[in-house]
Every structure is written in structure tokens, then in C-alpha cells.
Short mmCIF file of C-alpha atoms in Angstrom, two decimals:
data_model
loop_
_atom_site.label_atom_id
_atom_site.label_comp_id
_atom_site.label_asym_id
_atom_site.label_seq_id
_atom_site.Cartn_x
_atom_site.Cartn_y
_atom_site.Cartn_z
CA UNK A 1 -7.39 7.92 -8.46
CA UNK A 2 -5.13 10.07 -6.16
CA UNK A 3 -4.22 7.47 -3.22
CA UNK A 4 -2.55 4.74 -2.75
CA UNK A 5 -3.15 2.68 0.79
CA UNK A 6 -1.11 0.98 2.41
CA UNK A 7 -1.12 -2.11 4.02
CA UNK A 8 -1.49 -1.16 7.50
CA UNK A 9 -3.88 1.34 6.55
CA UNK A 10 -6.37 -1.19 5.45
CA UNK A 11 -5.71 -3.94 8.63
CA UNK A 12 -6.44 -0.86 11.13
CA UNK A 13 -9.41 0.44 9.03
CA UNK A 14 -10.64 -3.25 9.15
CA UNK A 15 -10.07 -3.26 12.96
CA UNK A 16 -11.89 -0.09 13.27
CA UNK A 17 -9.13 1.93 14.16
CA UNK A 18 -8.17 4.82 12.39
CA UNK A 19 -10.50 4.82 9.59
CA UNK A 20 -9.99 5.67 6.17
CA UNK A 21 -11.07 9.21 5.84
CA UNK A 22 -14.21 9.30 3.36
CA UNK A 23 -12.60 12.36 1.33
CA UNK A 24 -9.66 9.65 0.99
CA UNK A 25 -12.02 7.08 -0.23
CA UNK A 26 -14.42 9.82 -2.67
CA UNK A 27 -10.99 11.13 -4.24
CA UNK A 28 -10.42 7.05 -5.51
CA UNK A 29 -8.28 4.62 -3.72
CA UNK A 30 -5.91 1.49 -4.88
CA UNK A 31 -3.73 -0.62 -3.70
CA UNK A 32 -0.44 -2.10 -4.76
CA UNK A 33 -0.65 -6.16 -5.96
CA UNK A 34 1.79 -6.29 -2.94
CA UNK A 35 -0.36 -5.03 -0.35
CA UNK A 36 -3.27 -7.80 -2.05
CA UNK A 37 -0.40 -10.34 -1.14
CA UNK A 38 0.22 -9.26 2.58
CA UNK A 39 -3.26 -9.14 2.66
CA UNK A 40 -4.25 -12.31 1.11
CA UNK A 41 -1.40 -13.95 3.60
CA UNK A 42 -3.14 -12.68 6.55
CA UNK A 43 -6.04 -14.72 6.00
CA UNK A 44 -4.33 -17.81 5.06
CA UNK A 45 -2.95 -17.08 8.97
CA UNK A 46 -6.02 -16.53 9.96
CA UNK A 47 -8.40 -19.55 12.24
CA UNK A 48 -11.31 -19.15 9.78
CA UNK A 49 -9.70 -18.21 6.17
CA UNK A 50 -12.64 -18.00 4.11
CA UNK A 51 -14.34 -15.85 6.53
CA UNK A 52 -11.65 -13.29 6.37
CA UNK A 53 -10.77 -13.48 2.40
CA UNK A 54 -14.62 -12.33 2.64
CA UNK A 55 -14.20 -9.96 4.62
CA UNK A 56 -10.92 -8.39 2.87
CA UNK A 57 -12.78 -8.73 -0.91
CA UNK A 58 -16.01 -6.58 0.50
CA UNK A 59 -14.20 -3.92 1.26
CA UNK A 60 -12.03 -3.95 -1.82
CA UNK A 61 -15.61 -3.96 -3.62
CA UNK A 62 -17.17 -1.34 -0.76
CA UNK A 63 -14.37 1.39 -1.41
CA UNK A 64 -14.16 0.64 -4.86
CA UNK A 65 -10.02 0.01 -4.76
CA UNK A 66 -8.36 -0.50 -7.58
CA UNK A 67 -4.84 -3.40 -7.18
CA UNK A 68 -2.41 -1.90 -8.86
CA UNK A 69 -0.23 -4.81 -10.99
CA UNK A 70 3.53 -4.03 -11.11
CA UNK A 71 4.86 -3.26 -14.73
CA UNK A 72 8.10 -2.65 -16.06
CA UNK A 73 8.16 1.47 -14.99
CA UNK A 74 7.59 0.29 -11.16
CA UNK A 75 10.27 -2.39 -11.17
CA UNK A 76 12.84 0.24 -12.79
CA UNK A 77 11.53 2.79 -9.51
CA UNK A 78 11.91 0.61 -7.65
CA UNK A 79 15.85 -0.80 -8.69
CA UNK A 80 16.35 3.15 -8.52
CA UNK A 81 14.85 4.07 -4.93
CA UNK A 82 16.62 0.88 -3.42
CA UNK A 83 20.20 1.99 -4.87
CA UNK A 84 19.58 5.37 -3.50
CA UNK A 85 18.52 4.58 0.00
CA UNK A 86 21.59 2.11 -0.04
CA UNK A 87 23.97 4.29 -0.96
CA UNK A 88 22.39 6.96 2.67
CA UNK A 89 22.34 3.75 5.00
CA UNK A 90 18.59 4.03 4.83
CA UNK A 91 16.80 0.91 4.24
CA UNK A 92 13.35 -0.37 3.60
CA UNK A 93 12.34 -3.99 3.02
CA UNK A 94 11.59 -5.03 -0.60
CA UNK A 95 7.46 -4.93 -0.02
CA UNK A 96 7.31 -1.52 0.84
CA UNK A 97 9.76 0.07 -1.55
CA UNK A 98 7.61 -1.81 -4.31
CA UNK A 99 4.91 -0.12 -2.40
CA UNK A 100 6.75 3.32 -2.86
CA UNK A 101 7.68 2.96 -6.37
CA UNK A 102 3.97 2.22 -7.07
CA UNK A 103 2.35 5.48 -5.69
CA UNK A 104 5.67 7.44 -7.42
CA UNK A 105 5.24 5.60 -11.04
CA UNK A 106 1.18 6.24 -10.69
CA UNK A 107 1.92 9.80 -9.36
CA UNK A 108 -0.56 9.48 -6.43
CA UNK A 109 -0.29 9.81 -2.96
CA UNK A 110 0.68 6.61 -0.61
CA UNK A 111 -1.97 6.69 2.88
CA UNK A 112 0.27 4.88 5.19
CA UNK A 113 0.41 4.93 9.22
CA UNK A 114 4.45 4.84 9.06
CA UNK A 115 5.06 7.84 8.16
CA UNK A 116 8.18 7.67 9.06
CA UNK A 117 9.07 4.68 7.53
CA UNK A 118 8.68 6.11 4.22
CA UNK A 119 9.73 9.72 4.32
CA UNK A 120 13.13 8.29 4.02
CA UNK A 121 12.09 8.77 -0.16
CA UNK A 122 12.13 12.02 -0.15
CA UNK A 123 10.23 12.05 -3.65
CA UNK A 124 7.64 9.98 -2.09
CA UNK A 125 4.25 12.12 -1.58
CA UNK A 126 2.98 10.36 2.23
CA UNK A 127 -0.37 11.26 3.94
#
């Protein structure tokens, strides 16, 4: 596994923007158990909820992603990245720095369309 996707990632792949390159998706993909969350919460928001929980677990199954639970090393990133960006003025919200401290603690690569959201971690390998 070398990539970690992010949330929006996933939402514009679904929308058939942007899609997930298929080197991206040969090299193994995951996700963090907090992008599962934002995801799962988008269909509860959505008109016809079990049609898009379907929708979401296919391509979990299709691309063969792996969710990514948060242990004990990600939590301690993730205190650490948060103090650090406080200390520079730069914040993130809460989601995405768990996010961030995922991909660092599994030493892959986070996909993400904000780029420049997260290249405030300057450890942080972004595509």
C-alpha cells in the first residue's frame, strides 16, 4: 500500500471528476477510518441513503481500499503535528490532521485535491 486518499479525492472520483489515476489505484490504496466517517455522513445527508452507502461500499470493494483504524502511534502524530502547526499560526481542523498523521505513521503518500491545505506539514508526503 503506498497511498492514502483523501476524502475529497474519493467524492470527486465518485462524481466523475478527476479520477483516481489507475497507477494510484494498482500501487494499493486506503483510507483513514476518518475519511469512512465523512463518508458514511454524506449518505446519511443524502435523499436516498441506502442507495448511496451502496454506492460508497462498491467502490471501497472495486479499488480494493483498505480503512485504516487509528492506533495509539497516529493519535501521538497527531498531538505532535497539531502542537507544531499551533505554535506557526497554521491550522488544520482535527479530521484532516488525523488524516495527516495517518499517511505519516503508515509512511505512505496522502492523494488529496488540497494540496495546499496540507503542505502546511512539511513532513507530510502530498500527491
Amino acid at each position: 500500500m503506498k497511498y492514502l486518499l483523501d476524502t475529497n479525492v474519493l467524492i470527486n472520483h465518485l462524481r466523475g471528476k478527476n479520477r483516481i489515476d489507475k497507477t494510484i489505484i494498482k500501487s494499493g490504496v486506503a483510507i483513514s477510518i476518518i475519511t469512512w466517517a465523512e463518508l458514511i455522513y454524506g449518505t446519511y445527508k443524502s435523499v436516498n441513503k441506502e442507495k448511496s452507502l451502496a454506492i460508497i461500499k462498491a467502490l471501497i470493494e472495486d479499488l480494493q481500499i483498505t480503512i485504516l483504524s487509528l492506533n495509539e502511534k497516529v493519535v501521538f502524530q497527531y498531538a505532535e503535528l497539531k502542537v507544531e502547526l499551533e505554535k506557526t499560526g497554521k491550522i488544520l481542523d482535527d479530521f484532516d490532521l488525523l488524516i495527516a498523521a495517518t499517511a505519516m505513521t503508515n509512511k505512505i503518500t496522502l492523494v488529496t485535491h488540497n494540496t495546499k491545505h496540507f503542505r502546511r506539514i512539511s513532513t507530510l508526503k502530498v500527491y
